[in-house]
Amino acid sequence: MARMDAVSKQTAAKIEKLAEAVMRTVKGGNNPFVEIPIRSLANVRWSEKKRLVELGNQRQKRYFFNVSMAKKFMQTFLVSDACKELVESGKTTSIRDLYYVTKHTIGDTKQNTFEEQDESDPIIEDLEVALDSLREELHLFASRKGSMVGPITIRDSGDTIDLRRMGSGGWAVPSIVEENIIQFVRHEAKYILLIEKDAVWTRFNEDKFWKRERCIILQGGGQPPRGVRRLVQRLHSELKLPVYVLVDNDPWGFYIYSVMKQGSINLAYESMRMAVPDARFVGLSSFDKQKYKLPDNVAIKMDDGDNARAKQMLAYPWFKHAKWQREIAEMVSSGMKYELEALSRRGISFITEEYLPKKLKDRDWLE
Amino acid sequence: MARMDAVSKQTAAKIEKLAEAVMRTVKGGNNPFVEIPIRSLANVRWSEKKRLVELGNQRQKRYFFNVSMAKKFMQTFLVSDACKELVESGKTTSIRDLYYVTKHTIGDTKQNTFEEQDESDPIIEDLEVALDSLREELHLFASRKGSMVGPITIRDSGDTIDLRRMGSGGWAVPSIVEENIIQFVRHEAKYILLIEKDAVWTRFNEDKFWKRERCIILQGGGQPPRGVRRLVQRLHSELKLPVYVLVDNDPWGFYIYSVMKQGSINLAYESMRMAVPDARFVGLSSFDKQKYKLPDNVAIKMDDGDNARAKQMLAYPWFKHAKWQREIAEMVSSGMKYELEALSRRGISFITEEYLPKKLKDRDWLE
């Protein structure tokens, strides 16, 4: 067994506790169960106080001696056992891998423990909520995307990395960025800028915007993957740095901002550790067409999907503020959307030299 | 004008030459034209000698005074002018950005120079073949994916980066990796390992396979983007390192290998600088099920698309070798495919500790 760090010890202890409770019940002659918070929409709510999408208090008991629950009960322990092994060995793996690792044919039957990954994935989510551990703490990683540079030195798995000297490529953000793996050593950053598109990030890096403005720039290739979201949240909460989100002027861009800020309904149980309620929107606003003199021919017509999505967002409690209502209403009534790249019509460095500096100076953001 | 490096000077000179030839024709009272190699399938061929998919010799003249060609002629010069500006200013940008930069409404008409990006993209490809310059040399980048670590120190845009100390994340591979941006400083690598999946790459990095085996490991998140392919090609040709490709046992994995090795039909004009004919396939073979004792339940049934794709590949000239025919025939007749992750059934580090070391030791690869 590898020597475990504090986080891993805690996670392993939680898994043990879960198993011990079951064993005690069995010894007491009772039907063993695991208690799991319910992850359905009915148990998701918007917390006005925390400004987060979060899970409610409803819980479900999963019994072993119950025809409809027995298989899931067994699966829960297969997965938790595999995770405990991962945690104790100091290794991490993908949820796809975990599916293969835990897939067995049961005895002489033709029954498999799991038929497809869509059976093991929800069990992982169950375990995350039951243990109140992120899957990253269970040593499971998701797919990785994204890169980061800026005036900060980090430690990653024992290597000290100066993100001021990462050339055009940047440091590739891994999926697991928990504090046992990534530590922040020192920095001179004033804020964090999360950029939706890799192409726009490349512009900001090439123009050394991060150096001039003293900020950390990250991109997650569209909707940021878990690693990028969690890292932004850690940088924000541990280094007390404000977060600005730069996205397209379209419902998808607004949605990316929304997930970064409030969390998502699907992953409500993780909002506490993934979301940044104070995040500010510096993405292209529906009113920027006038403000930044964009010609008509760079507008893109919204399609039916865009319109439906935008109208949905009008109803989100966290978009209830008059400024956001006005913003979304303008998008819907104009029927037009704009990509960040449209700003290049004013020059390819317009976005780094004029657009964003002006937005920040005028405090012209949405919250 | 920024001071230009040698590569950029050469590219700018090529663009000028193209324009000057046109001007000469105009002054001579003739109908100006640009001559562009034809990129259609009919002009793509397999070169047995170079072992590459390459463009043939057919060329097309695009005239200015020709109703059907005038718009494209104008577009060609708009794009080449924008590229010249990029090259001279030392900036790079995305092809999406270039579309916006060159999109204008013509005079008082309602005509735009470009309506959609699908009009400007082919013009870029025309220009690449006409100038014999990669789009990266025209300072245009594609979307970026992928990461790299290994016993090598590189310089990227003036920063010296030690890829032996990149933690769990790695260096994010940029889209443009031409020698004016990326240089190889020193290395102790014995070979290059290109891994299809980011999750598998993470396993190899975590297990420090690259340190133990002295190799450079790269991943491109599925089908590698241009930056990763070009970088592998440069590492191979400049450092004389063999290239091994680790992909799934499915038609898609074979296709990824095929593109890395021979180039693709769509981008035949770039094979010379993107493909590595000597690349070796160490991906999961259709016969590895037996060799590595994989249980039946990790096999995945091929669907109709898989079968059609596999049969197409049987006809590729570069898969004509008996070993490849046998390989693909076995896949088709078994009707089963296997992911690399299936090896985790034998333990999550089986792939780094047993599978690949044995393959390399036994020289059990396909070429």
PDB file of C-alpha atoms in Angstrom, chain B residues 119-287:
ATOM      1  CA  GLU B 119     -16.610  29.547 -48.308  1.00  0.00           C
ATOM      2  CA  SER B 120     -13.388  30.767 -46.725  1.00  0.00           C
ATOM      3  CA  ASP B 121     -12.069  27.380 -45.563  1.00  0.00           C
ATOM      4  CA  PRO B 122     -11.610  25.944 -49.086  1.00  0.00           C
ATOM      5  CA  ILE B 123      -9.879  29.157 -50.126  1.00  0.00           C
ATOM      6  CA  ILE B 124      -7.378  28.588 -47.330  1.00  0.00           C
ATOM      7  CA  GLU B 125      -6.793  25.061 -48.619  1.00  0.00           C
ATOM      8  CA  ASP B 126      -6.372  26.432 -52.155  1.00  0.00           C
ATOM      9  CA  LEU B 127      -3.797  28.850 -50.890  1.00  0.00           C
ATOM     10  CA  GLU B 128      -1.938  26.130 -48.994  1.00  0.00           C
ATOM     11  CA  VAL B 129      -1.518  24.041 -52.137  1.00  0.00           C
ATOM     12  CA  ALA B 130      -0.895  27.009 -54.415  1.00  0.00           C
ATOM     13  CA  LEU B 131       1.889  28.267 -52.159  1.00  0.00           C
ATOM     14  CA  ASP B 132       3.013  24.851 -50.950  1.00  0.00           C
ATOM     15  CA  SER B 133       2.729  26.170 -47.401  1.00  0.00           C
ATOM     16  CA  LEU B 134       1.000  24.507 -44.489  1.00  0.00           C
ATOM     17  CA  ARG B 135      -1.780  26.662 -43.073  1.00  0.00           C
ATOM     18  CA  GLU B 136       0.331  26.897 -39.937  1.00  0.00           C
ATOM     19  CA  GLU B 137       2.963  28.677 -42.020  1.00  0.00           C
ATOM     20  CA  LEU B 138       0.211  31.090 -43.068  1.00  0.00           C
ATOM     21  CA  HIS B 139      -0.228  31.682 -39.306  1.00  0.00           C
ATOM     22  CA  LEU B 140      -3.605  29.978 -39.144  1.00  0.00           C
ATOM     23  CA  PHE B 141      -4.382  27.551 -36.376  1.00  0.00           C
ATOM     24  CA  ALA B 142      -6.922  24.789 -35.994  1.00  0.00           C
ATOM     25  CA  SER B 143      -8.564  23.727 -32.759  1.00  0.00           C
ATOM     26  CA  ARG B 144      -6.110  22.326 -30.254  1.00  0.00           C
ATOM     27  CA  LYS B 145      -6.261  19.172 -28.182  1.00  0.00           C
ATOM     28  CA  GLY B 146      -3.673  16.950 -26.678  1.00  0.00           C
ATOM     29  CA  SER B 147      -0.843  16.835 -24.208  1.00  0.00           C
ATOM     30  CA  MET B 148       2.735  15.639 -24.083  1.00  0.00           C
ATOM     31  CA  VAL B 149       5.400  14.665 -21.551  1.00  0.00           C
ATOM     32  CA  GLY B 150       8.708  12.839 -21.792  1.00  0.00           C
ATOM     33  CA  PRO B 151      12.489  13.085 -21.496  1.00  0.00           C
ATOM     34  CA  ILE B 152      12.805  16.156 -23.711  1.00  0.00           C
ATOM     35  CA  THR B 153      13.341  19.872 -23.266  1.00  0.00           C
ATOM     36  CA  ILE B 154      11.703  22.117 -25.822  1.00  0.00           C
ATOM     37  CA  ARG B 155      11.548  25.810 -26.522  1.00  0.00           C
ATOM     38  CA  ASP B 156       8.077  27.184 -27.185  1.00  0.00           C
ATOM     39  CA  SER B 157       7.854  30.847 -28.220  1.00  0.00           C
ATOM     40  CA  GLY B 158      11.037  31.627 -26.344  1.00  0.00           C
ATOM     41  CA  ASP B 159      10.210  29.733 -23.137  1.00  0.00           C
ATOM     42  CA  THR B 160      12.354  26.723 -22.266  1.00  0.00           C
ATOM     43  CA  ILE B 161      10.101  23.928 -21.043  1.00  0.00           C
ATOM     44  CA  ASP B 162      11.278  20.707 -19.424  1.00  0.00           C
ATOM     45  CA  LEU B 163       8.740  18.049 -20.321  1.00  0.00           C
ATOM     46  CA  ARG B 164      10.208  15.779 -17.619  1.00  0.00           C
ATOM     47  CA  ARG B 165       8.605  18.026 -14.997  1.00  0.00           C
ATOM     48  CA  MET B 166       5.077  18.597 -16.142  1.00  0.00           C
ATOM     49  CA  GLY B 167       3.198  16.845 -13.353  1.00  0.00           C
ATOM     50  CA  SER B 168      -0.055  15.072 -14.109  1.00  0.00           C
ATOM     51  CA  GLY B 169      -1.194  17.670 -16.613  1.00  0.00           C
ATOM     52  CA  GLY B 170       1.572  17.784 -19.169  1.00  0.00           C
ATOM     53  CA  TRP B 171       2.332  20.423 -21.744  1.00  0.00           C
ATOM     54  CA  ALA B 172      -0.701  21.319 -23.826  1.00  0.00           C
ATOM     55  CA  VAL B 173       0.188  20.846 -27.491  1.00  0.00           C
ATOM     56  CA  PRO B 174      -0.602  24.009 -29.452  1.00  0.00           C
ATOM     57  CA  SER B 175      -1.977  23.964 -32.976  1.00  0.00           C
ATOM     58  CA  ILE B 176       1.030  25.598 -34.610  1.00  0.00           C
ATOM     59  CA  VAL B 177       4.243  23.691 -33.910  1.00  0.00           C
ATOM     60  CA  GLU B 178       6.417  24.854 -36.802  1.00  0.00           C
ATOM     61  CA  GLU B 179      10.092  25.302 -36.134  1.00  0.00           C
ATOM     62  CA  ASN B 180       9.840  29.067 -35.776  1.00  0.00           C
ATOM     63  CA  ILE B 181       7.664  28.469 -32.698  1.00  0.00           C
ATOM     64  CA  ILE B 182       8.741  25.096 -31.267  1.00  0.00           C
ATOM     65  CA  GLN B 183      12.355  23.929 -31.110  1.00  0.00           C
ATOM     66  CA  PHE B 184      13.753  20.733 -29.633  1.00  0.00           C
ATOM     67  CA  VAL B 185      16.573  21.574 -27.225  1.00  0.00           C
ATOM     68  CA  ARG B 186      17.793  18.210 -25.873  1.00  0.00           C
ATOM     69  CA  HIS B 187      16.387  14.790 -25.168  1.00  0.00           C
ATOM     70  CA  GLU B 188      17.154  11.248 -24.054  1.00  0.00           C
ATOM     71  CA  ALA B 189      14.123   9.670 -25.708  1.00  0.00           C
ATOM     72  CA  LYS B 190      14.337   6.361 -27.516  1.00  0.00           C
ATOM     73  CA  TYR B 191      10.950   6.524 -29.180  1.00  0.00           C
ATOM     74  CA  ILE B 192       7.625   8.313 -29.457  1.00  0.00           C
ATOM     75  CA  LEU B 193       4.363   6.816 -28.279  1.00  0.00           C
ATOM     76  CA  LEU B 194       1.182   8.352 -29.657  1.00  0.00           C
ATOM     77  CA  ILE B 195      -1.808   7.297 -27.561  1.00  0.00           C
ATOM     78  CA  GLU B 196      -5.355   7.593 -28.876  1.00  0.00           C
ATOM     79  CA  LYS B 197      -7.121   8.239 -25.603  1.00  0.00           C
ATOM     80  CA  ASP B 198      -6.474  10.870 -22.971  1.00  0.00           C
ATOM     81  CA  ALA B 199      -7.498   8.439 -20.227  1.00  0.00           C
ATOM     82  CA  VAL B 200      -4.910   5.892 -21.351  1.00  0.00           C
ATOM     83  CA  TRP B 201      -2.277   8.625 -21.656  1.00  0.00           C
ATOM     84  CA  THR B 202      -3.031   9.589 -18.059  1.00  0.00           C
ATOM     85  CA  ARG B 203      -2.367   5.984 -17.011  1.00  0.00           C
ATOM     86  CA  PHE B 204       0.991   6.034 -18.840  1.00  0.00           C
ATOM     87  CA  ASN B 205       1.903   9.367 -17.272  1.00  0.00           C
ATOM     88  CA  GLU B 206       0.835   8.394 -13.779  1.00  0.00           C
ATOM     89  CA  ASP B 207       2.804   5.145 -13.996  1.00  0.00           C
ATOM     90  CA  LYS B 208       5.800   7.189 -15.241  1.00  0.00           C
ATOM     91  CA  PHE B 209       6.085   4.821 -18.183  1.00  0.00           C
ATOM     92  CA  TRP B 210       7.899   7.511 -20.159  1.00  0.00           C
ATOM     93  CA  LYS B 211      10.610   7.760 -17.506  1.00  0.00           C
ATOM     94  CA  ARG B 212      11.130   4.047 -17.165  1.00  0.00           C
ATOM     95  CA  GLU B 213      11.056   3.425 -20.924  1.00  0.00           C
ATOM     96  CA  ARG B 214      12.600   6.729 -21.988  1.00  0.00           C
ATOM     97  CA  CYS B 215       9.935   7.715 -24.460  1.00  0.00           C
ATOM     98  CA  ILE B 216       7.863  10.748 -25.331  1.00  0.00           C
ATOM     99  CA  ILE B 217       4.147  10.204 -24.804  1.00  0.00           C
ATOM    100  CA  LEU B 218       1.502  12.232 -26.615  1.00  0.00           C
ATOM    101  CA  GLN B 219      -2.255  12.085 -26.846  1.00  0.00           C
ATOM    102  CA  GLY B 220      -4.581  13.898 -29.178  1.00  0.00           C
ATOM    103  CA  GLY B 221      -7.979  13.175 -27.636  1.00  0.00           C
ATOM    104  CA  GLY B 222      -9.160  10.698 -30.287  1.00  0.00           C
ATOM    105  CA  GLN B 223      -8.203  11.546 -33.867  1.00  0.00           C
ATOM    106  CA  PRO B 224      -5.139  13.703 -33.234  1.00  0.00           C
ATOM    107  CA  PRO B 225      -5.482  17.325 -34.319  1.00  0.00           C
ATOM    108  CA  ARG B 226      -3.042  18.868 -36.791  1.00  0.00           C
ATOM    109  CA  GLY B 227      -0.714  20.172 -34.071  1.00  0.00           C
ATOM    110  CA  VAL B 228      -0.153  16.707 -32.608  1.00  0.00           C
ATOM    111  CA  ARG B 229       0.318  15.042 -35.995  1.00  0.00           C
ATOM    112  CA  ARG B 230       2.778  17.645 -37.185  1.00  0.00           C
ATOM    113  CA  LEU B 231       4.688  17.486 -33.907  1.00  0.00           C
ATOM    114  CA  VAL B 232       4.988  13.701 -34.096  1.00  0.00           C
ATOM    115  CA  GLN B 233       6.207  14.039 -37.658  1.00  0.00           C
ATOM    116  CA  ARG B 234       8.816  16.627 -36.666  1.00  0.00           C
ATOM    117  CA  LEU B 235      10.012  14.587 -33.669  1.00  0.00           C
ATOM    118  CA  HIS B 236      10.290  11.553 -35.929  1.00  0.00           C
ATOM    119  CA  SER B 237      12.124  13.192 -38.801  1.00  0.00           C
ATOM    120  CA  GLU B 238      14.343  15.621 -36.891  1.00  0.00           C
ATOM    121  CA  LEU B 239      15.275  13.448 -33.907  1.00  0.00           C
ATOM    122  CA  LYS B 240      15.182  10.152 -35.846  1.00  0.00           C
ATOM    123  CA  LEU B 241      12.890   8.526 -33.306  1.00  0.00           C
ATOM    124  CA  PRO B 242      10.600   5.631 -34.166  1.00  0.00           C
ATOM    125  CA  VAL B 243       6.862   6.236 -33.708  1.00  0.00           C
ATOM    126  CA  TYR B 244       4.472   3.757 -32.101  1.00  0.00           C
ATOM    127  CA  VAL B 245       0.720   4.274 -32.217  1.00  0.00           C
ATOM    128  CA  LEU B 246      -1.461   2.863 -29.435  1.00  0.00           C
ATOM    129  CA  VAL B 247      -5.137   2.758 -30.393  1.00  0.00           C
ATOM    130  CA  ASP B 248      -8.276   0.740 -29.765  1.00  0.00           C
ATOM    131  CA  ASN B 249      -9.005  -2.461 -31.628  1.00  0.00           C
ATOM    132  CA  ASP B 250     -11.766  -1.039 -33.785  1.00  0.00           C
ATOM    133  CA  PRO B 251     -12.028   0.477 -37.283  1.00  0.00           C
ATOM    134  CA  TRP B 252     -11.767   3.960 -35.807  1.00  0.00           C
ATOM    135  CA  GLY B 253      -8.508   3.088 -34.067  1.00  0.00           C
ATOM    136  CA  PHE B 254      -7.153   1.595 -37.301  1.00  0.00           C
ATOM    137  CA  TYR B 255      -8.201   4.763 -39.112  1.00  0.00           C
ATOM    138  CA  ILE B 256      -6.371   6.991 -36.632  1.00  0.00           C
ATOM    139  CA  TYR B 257      -3.262   4.914 -37.228  1.00  0.00           C
ATOM    140  CA  SER B 258      -3.805   5.062 -40.969  1.00  0.00           C
ATOM    141  CA  VAL B 259      -4.046   8.871 -41.029  1.00  0.00           C
ATOM    142  CA  MET B 260      -0.977   9.211 -38.815  1.00  0.00           C
ATOM    143  CA  LYS B 261       0.942   6.875 -41.103  1.00  0.00           C
ATOM    144  CA  GLN B 262      -0.164   7.661 -44.647  1.00  0.00           C
ATOM    145  CA  GLY B 263      -2.110  10.894 -44.423  1.00  0.00           C
ATOM    146  CA  SER B 264      -5.737  11.314 -45.371  1.00  0.00           C
ATOM    147  CA  ILE B 265      -7.458  11.714 -48.707  1.00  0.00           C
ATOM    148  CA  ASN B 266      -8.956  15.081 -47.710  1.00  0.00           C
ATOM    149  CA  LEU B 267      -5.612  16.523 -46.763  1.00  0.00           C
ATOM    150  CA  ALA B 268      -3.496  14.656 -49.300  1.00  0.00           C
ATOM    151  CA  TYR B 269      -1.553  17.816 -50.111  1.00  0.00           C
ATOM    152  CA  GLU B 270      -0.197  17.879 -46.585  1.00  0.00           C
ATOM    153  CA  SER B 271       0.842  14.248 -46.187  1.00  0.00           C
ATOM    154  CA  MET B 272       4.467  15.090 -46.832  1.00  0.00           C
ATOM    155  CA  ARG B 273       4.599  17.112 -43.674  1.00  0.00           C
ATOM    156  CA  MET B 274       1.980  15.443 -41.523  1.00  0.00           C
ATOM    157  CA  ALA B 275       2.380  11.698 -42.081  1.00  0.00           C
ATOM    158  CA  VAL B 276       4.912   9.186 -40.768  1.00  0.00           C
ATOM    159  CA  PRO B 277       5.030   6.191 -43.145  1.00  0.00           C
ATOM    160  CA  ASP B 278       7.267   4.296 -40.716  1.00  0.00           C
ATOM    161  CA  ALA B 279       4.772   4.524 -37.835  1.00  0.00           C
ATOM    162  CA  ARG B 280       4.150   1.195 -36.123  1.00  0.00           C
ATOM    163  CA  PHE B 281       0.841  -0.059 -34.816  1.00  0.00           C
ATOM    164  CA  VAL B 282       1.023  -1.321 -31.229  1.00  0.00           C
ATOM    165  CA  GLY B 283      -2.692  -0.804 -30.684  1.00  0.00           C
ATOM    166  CA  LEU B 284      -4.789  -3.651 -29.558  1.00  0.00           C
ATOM    167  CA  SER B 285      -4.702  -6.312 -32.271  1.00  0.00           C
ATOM    168  CA  SER B 286      -7.624  -8.561 -33.129  1.00  0.00           C
ATOM    169  CA  PHE B 287      -5.482 -11.452 -31.927  1.00  0.00           C
TER     170      PHE B 287
END
